mmCIF file of C-alpha atoms in Angstrom:
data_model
loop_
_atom_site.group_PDB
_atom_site.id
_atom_site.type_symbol
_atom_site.label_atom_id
_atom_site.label_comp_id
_atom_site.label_asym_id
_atom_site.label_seq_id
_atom_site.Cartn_x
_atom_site.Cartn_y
_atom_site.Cartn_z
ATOM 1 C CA UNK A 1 -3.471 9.753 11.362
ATOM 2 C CA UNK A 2 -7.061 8.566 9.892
ATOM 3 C CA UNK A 3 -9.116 11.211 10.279
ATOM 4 C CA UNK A 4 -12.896 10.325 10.628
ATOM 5 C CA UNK A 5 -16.373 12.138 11.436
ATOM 6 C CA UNK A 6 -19.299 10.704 13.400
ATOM 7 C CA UNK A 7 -22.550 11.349 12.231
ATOM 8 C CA UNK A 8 -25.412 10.577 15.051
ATOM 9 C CA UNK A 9 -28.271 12.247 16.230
ATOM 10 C CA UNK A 10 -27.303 11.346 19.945
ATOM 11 C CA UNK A 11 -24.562 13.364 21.141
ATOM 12 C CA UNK A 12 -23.652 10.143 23.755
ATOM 13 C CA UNK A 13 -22.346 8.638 20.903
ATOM 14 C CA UNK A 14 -19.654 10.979 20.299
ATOM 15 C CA UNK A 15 -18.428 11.238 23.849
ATOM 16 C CA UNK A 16 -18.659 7.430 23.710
ATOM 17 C CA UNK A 17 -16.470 6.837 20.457
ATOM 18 C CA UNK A 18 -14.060 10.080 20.986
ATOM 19 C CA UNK A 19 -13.287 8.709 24.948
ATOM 20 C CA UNK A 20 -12.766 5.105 23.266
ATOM 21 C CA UNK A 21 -10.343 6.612 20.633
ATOM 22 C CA UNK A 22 -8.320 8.374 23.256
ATOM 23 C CA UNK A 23 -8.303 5.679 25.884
ATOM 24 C CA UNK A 24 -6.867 2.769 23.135
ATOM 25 C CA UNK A 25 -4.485 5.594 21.426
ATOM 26 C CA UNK A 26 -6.115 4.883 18.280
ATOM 27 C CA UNK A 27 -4.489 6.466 15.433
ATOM 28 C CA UNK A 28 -7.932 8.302 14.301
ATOM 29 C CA UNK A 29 -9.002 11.954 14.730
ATOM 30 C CA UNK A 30 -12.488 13.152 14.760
ATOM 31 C CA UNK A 31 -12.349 16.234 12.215
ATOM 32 C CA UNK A 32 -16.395 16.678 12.103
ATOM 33 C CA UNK A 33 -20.017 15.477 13.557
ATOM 34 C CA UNK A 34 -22.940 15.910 12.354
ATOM 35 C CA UNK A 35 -26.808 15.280 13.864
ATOM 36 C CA UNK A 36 -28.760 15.106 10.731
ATOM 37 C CA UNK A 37 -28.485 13.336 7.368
ATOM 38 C CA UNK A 38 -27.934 16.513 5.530
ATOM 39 C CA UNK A 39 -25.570 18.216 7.764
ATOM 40 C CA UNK A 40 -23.559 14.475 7.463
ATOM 41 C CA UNK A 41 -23.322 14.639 3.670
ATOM 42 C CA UNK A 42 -22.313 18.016 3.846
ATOM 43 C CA UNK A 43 -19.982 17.630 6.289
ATOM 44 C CA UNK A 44 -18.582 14.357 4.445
ATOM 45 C CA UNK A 45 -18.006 16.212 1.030
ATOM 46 C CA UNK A 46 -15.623 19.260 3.180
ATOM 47 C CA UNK A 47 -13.591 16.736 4.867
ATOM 48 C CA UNK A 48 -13.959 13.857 2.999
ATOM 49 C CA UNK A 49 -12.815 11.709 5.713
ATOM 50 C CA UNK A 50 -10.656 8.225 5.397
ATOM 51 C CA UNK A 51 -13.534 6.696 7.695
ATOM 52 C CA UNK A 52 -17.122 7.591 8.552
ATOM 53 C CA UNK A 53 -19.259 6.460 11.618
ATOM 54 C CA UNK A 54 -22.680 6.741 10.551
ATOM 55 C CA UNK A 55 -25.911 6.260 12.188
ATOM 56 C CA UNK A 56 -29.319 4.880 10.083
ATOM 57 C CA UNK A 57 -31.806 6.881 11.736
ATOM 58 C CA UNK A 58 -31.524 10.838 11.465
ATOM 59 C CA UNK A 59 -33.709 13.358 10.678
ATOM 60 C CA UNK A 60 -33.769 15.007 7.322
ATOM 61 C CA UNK A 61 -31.780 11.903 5.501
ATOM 62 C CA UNK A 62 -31.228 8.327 6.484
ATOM 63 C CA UNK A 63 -27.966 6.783 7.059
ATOM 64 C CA UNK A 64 -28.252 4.391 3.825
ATOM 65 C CA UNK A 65 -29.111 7.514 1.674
ATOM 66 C CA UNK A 66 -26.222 9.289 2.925
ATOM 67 C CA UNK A 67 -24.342 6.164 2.330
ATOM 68 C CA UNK A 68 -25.527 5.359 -1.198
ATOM 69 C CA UNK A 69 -23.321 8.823 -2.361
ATOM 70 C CA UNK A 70 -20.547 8.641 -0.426
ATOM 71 C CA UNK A 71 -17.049 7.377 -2.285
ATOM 72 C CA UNK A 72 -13.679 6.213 -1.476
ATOM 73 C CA UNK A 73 -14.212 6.281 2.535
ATOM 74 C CA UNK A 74 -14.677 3.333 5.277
ATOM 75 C CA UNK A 75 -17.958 3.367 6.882
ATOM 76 C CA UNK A 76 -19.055 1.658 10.269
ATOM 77 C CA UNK A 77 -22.869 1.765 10.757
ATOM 78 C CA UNK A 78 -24.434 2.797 14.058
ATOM 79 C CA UNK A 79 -27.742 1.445 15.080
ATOM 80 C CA UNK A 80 -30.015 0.185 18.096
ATOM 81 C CA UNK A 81 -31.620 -1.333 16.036
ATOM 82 C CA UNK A 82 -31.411 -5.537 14.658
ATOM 83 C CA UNK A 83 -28.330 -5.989 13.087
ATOM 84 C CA UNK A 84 -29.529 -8.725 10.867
ATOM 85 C CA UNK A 85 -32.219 -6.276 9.426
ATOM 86 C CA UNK A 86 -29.587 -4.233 7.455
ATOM 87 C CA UNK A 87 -26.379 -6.568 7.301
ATOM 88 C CA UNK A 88 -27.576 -7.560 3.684
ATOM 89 C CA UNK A 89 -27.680 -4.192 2.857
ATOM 90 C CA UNK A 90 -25.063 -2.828 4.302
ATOM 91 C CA UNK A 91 -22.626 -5.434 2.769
ATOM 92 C CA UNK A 92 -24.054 -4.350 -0.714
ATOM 93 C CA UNK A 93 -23.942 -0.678 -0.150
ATOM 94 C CA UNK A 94 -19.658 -2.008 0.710
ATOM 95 C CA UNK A 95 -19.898 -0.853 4.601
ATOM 96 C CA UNK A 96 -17.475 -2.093 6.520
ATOM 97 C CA UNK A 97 -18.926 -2.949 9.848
ATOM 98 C CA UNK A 98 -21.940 -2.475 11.870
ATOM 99 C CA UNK A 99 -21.983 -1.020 15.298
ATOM 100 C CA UNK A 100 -24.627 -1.999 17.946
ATOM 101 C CA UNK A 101 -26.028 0.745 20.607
ATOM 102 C CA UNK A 102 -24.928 0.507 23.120
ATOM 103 C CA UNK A 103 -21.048 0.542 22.444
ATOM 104 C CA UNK A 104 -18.659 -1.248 23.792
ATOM 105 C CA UNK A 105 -14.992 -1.421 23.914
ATOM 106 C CA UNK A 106 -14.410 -4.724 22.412
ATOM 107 C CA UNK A 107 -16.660 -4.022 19.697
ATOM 108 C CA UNK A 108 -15.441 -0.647 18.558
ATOM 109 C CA UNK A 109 -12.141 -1.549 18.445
ATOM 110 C CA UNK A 110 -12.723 -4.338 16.148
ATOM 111 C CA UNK A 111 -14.712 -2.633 13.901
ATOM 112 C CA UNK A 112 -12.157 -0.012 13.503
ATOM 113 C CA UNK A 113 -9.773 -2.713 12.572
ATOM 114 C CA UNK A 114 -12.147 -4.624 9.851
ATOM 115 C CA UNK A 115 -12.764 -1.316 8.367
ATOM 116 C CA UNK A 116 -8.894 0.595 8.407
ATOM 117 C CA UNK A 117 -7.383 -3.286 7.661
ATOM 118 C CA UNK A 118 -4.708 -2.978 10.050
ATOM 119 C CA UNK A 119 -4.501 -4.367 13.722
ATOM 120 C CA UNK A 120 -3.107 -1.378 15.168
ATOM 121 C CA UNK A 121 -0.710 -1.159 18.652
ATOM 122 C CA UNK A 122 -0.380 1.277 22.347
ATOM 123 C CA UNK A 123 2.199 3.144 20.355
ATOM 124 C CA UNK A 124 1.925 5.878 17.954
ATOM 125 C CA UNK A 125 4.932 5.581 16.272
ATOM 126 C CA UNK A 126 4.425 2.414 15.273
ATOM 127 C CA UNK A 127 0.817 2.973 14.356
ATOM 128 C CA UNK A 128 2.346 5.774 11.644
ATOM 129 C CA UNK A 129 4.395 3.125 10.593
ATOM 130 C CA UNK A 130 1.961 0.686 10.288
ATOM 131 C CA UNK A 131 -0.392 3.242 8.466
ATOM 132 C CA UNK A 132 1.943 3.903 5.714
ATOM 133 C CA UNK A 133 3.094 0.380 5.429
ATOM 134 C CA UNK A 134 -0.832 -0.262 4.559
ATOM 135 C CA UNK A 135 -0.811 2.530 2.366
ATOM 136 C CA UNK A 136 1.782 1.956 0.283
ATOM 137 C CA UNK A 137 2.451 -2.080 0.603
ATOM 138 C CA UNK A 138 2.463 -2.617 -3.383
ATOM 139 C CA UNK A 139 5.503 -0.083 -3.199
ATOM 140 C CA UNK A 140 8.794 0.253 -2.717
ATOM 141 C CA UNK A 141 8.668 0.790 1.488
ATOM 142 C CA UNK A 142 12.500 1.908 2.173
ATOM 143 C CA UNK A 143 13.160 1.991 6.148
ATOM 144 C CA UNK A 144 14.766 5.378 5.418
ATOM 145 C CA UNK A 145 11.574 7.103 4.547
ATOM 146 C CA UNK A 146 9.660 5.480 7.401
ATOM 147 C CA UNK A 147 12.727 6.765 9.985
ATOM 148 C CA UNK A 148 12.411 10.303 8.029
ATOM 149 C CA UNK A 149 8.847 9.696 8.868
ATOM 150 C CA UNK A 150 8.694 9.057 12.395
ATOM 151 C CA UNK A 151 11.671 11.384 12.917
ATOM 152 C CA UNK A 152 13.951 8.299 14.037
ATOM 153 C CA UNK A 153 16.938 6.666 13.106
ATOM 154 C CA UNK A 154 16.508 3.181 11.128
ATOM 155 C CA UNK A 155 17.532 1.057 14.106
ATOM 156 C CA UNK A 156 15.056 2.525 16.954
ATOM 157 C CA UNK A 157 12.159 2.368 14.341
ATOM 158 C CA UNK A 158 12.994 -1.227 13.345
ATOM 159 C CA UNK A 159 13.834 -1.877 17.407
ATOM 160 C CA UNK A 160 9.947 -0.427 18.026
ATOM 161 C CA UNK A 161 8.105 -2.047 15.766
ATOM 162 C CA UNK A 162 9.499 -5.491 16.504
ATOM 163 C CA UNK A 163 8.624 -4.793 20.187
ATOM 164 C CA UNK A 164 5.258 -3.804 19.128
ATOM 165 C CA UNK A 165 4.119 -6.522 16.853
ATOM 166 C CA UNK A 166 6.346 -9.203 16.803
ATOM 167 C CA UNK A 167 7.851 -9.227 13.093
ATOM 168 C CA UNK A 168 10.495 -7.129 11.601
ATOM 169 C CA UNK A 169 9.144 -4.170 9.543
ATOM 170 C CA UNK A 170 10.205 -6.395 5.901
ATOM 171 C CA UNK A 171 8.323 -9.423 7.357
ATOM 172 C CA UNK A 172 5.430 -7.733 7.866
ATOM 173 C CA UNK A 173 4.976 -5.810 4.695
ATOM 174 C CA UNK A 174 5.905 -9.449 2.949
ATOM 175 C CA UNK A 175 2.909 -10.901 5.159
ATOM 176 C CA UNK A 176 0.640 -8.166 4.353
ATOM 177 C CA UNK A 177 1.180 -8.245 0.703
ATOM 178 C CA UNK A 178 0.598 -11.935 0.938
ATOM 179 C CA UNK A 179 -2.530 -11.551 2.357
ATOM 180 C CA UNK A 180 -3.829 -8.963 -0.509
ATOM 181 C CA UNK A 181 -2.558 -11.821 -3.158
ATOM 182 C CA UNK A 182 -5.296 -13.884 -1.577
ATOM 183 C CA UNK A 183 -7.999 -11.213 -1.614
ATOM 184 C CA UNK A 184 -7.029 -11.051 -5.288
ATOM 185 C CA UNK A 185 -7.461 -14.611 -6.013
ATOM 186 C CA UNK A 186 -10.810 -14.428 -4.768
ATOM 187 C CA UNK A 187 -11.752 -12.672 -7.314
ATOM 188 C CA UNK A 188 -10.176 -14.751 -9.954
ATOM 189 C CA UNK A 189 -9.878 -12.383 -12.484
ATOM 190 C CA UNK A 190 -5.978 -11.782 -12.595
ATOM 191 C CA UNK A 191 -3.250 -14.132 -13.288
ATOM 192 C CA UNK A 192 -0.414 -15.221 -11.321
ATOM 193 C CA UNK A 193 1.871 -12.834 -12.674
ATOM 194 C CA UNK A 194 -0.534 -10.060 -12.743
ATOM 195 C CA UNK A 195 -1.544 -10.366 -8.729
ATOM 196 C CA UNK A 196 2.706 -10.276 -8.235
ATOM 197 C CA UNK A 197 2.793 -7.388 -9.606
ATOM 198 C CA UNK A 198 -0.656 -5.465 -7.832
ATOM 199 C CA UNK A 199 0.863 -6.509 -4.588
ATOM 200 C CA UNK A 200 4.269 -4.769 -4.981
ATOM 201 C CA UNK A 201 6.497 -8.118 -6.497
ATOM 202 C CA UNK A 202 7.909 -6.966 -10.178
ATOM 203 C CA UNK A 203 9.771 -10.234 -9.572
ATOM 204 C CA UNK A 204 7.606 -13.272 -10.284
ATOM 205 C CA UNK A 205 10.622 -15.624 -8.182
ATOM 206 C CA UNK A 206 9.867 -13.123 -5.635
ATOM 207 C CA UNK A 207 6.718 -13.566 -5.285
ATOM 208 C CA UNK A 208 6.753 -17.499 -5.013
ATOM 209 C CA UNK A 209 9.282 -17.128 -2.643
ATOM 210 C CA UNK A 210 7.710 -15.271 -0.228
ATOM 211 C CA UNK A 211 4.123 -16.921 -1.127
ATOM 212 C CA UNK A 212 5.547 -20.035 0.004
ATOM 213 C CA UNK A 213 6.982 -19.057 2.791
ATOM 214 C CA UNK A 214 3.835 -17.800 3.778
ATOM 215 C CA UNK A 215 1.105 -19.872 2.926
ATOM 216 C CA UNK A 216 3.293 -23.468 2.565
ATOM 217 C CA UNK A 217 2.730 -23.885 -0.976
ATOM 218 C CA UNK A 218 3.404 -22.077 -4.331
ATOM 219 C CA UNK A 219 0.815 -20.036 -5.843
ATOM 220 C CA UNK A 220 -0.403 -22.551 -8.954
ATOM 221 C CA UNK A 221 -0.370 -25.531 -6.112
ATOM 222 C CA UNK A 222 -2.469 -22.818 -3.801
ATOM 223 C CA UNK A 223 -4.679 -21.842 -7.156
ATOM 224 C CA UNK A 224 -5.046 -25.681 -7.958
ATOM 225 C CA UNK A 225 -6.496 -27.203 -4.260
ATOM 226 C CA UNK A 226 -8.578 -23.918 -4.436
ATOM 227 C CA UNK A 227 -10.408 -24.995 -7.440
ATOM 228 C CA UNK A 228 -11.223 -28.477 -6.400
ATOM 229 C CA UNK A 229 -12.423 -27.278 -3.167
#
C-alpha cells in the first residue's frame, strides 16, 4: 500500500481525493493532512510518506517551500491557479504532476500513475503484486515470495494477474525493466553492460535478448539510430 498525505487548505479537497481513492480501489492510504505549510512539513517529516499531494497556496509556508526540503517522496501539486505559471518550476523542483482545481476523475488517476510509475488495476491483489514488482524489478522477483505475499498459491496469483493486465507476471517485469534501460540511456552516462546490470540482468545475453524482444532491435543498433537522430 502507498501511503500518502494531502496537504490543502480546503478541506473539499480531501473528501474529493480520499472518495476518488476509494471509488478506483487505488492502492494508496491517506496517513495525514495538513492545512498550513508548517503543519505539512511537519506532518511530512513523521510519516514521511511514499507520495505527497500538495497545494501552492497555504498560510504560514508555500507549497514550493515545503517542496524545496522534502526528499525521497512523489509529489502531485494542487492549484487553481495557471498551470503553465509553475510547470517550469515544478519540473525543476522534480514534482511529478500538477493537479488542476477543480478535480476530476480522469485527471487524478493519471497523475497518480505518472507519479507511483505503475498503471495500476480494480484488484488489490494484483495491485500488491504490481507494487512490489516496481519495487524490486532490478531483483531477483521469485513467484514464491509474491504468492507468500498475497497469501496465494503460485498458480491463482499468476492466473490473476494475467486476467488483470494481460501479460504473465515474468513478461511484465521483463517489459518493465526494459523500459528503465531506456530511461537510463537517456541519460547517457552508463554503458551497455552497466544499464544490464541497474535493471536486474547480471547476464549481458540476457539482456539483449529480452531488449530485442522488446524494442525490435539490440541495444548498440537502439544506441546507434539514437545518436543520429
Amino acid at each position: 500500500m502507498i501511503r500518502a498525505v494531502v496537504c490543502d487548505d480546503e478541506k473539499a479537497v480531501l473528501v474529493i481525493i480520499r472518495y476518488f481513492l476509494e471509488t478506483e480501489k487505488l492502492p494508496i492510504q491517506i496517513v495525514g493532512t495538513a492545512e498550513n505549510g508548517r503543519d505539512a512539513w511537519n506532518l511530512i517529516k513523521r510519516e514521511k510518506p511514499d507520495l505527497i499531494f500538495m497545494d501552492i497556496h497555504m498560510p504560514y509556508m508555500d507549497g514550493f517551500e515545503v517542496i524545496q526540503k522534502v526528499k525521497g517522496s512523489k509529489i502531485i501539486i494542487i492549484t487553481a491557479y495557471d498551470f503553465f505559471s509553475y510547470a517550469q518550476r515544478a519540473l525543476r523542483l522534480g514534482v511529478s504532476d500538477i493537479l488542476t482545481k477543480p478535480i476530476d476523475l480522469k485527471q487524478l488517476k493519471q497523475s497518480v500513475i505518472r507519479a507511483i510509475g505503475w498503471n495500476f488495476t480494480d484488484n488489490d491483489l494484483v495491485n500488491t503484486v504490481l507494487q512490489y514488482i516496481y519495487e524490486h524489478y532490478n531483483e531477483e522477483v521469485e513467484l514464491e515470495t509474491l504468492a507468500g505475499l498475497t497469501y496465494c498459491s503460485v498458480s491463482h496469483v499468476s492466473r490473476l494477474f494475467k486476467k488483470h493486465t494481460g501479460m504473465t507476471i515474468l513478461s511484465y517485469i521483463h517489459k518493465l525493466r526494459i523500459e528503465k534501460s531506456l530511461e537510463l540511456f537517456e541519460e547517457e552516462k552508463h554503458s551497455v553492460k552497466e544499464v544490464a546490470g541497474m535493471v536486474g540482468y547480471n547476464n549481458l545475453n540476457n539482456f539483449y535478448k529480452h531488449f530485442k524482444d522488446c524494442m525490435g532491435t539490440t541495444p548498440a543498433l537502439y544506441l546507434k539510430q539514437k545518436k543520429e537522430q
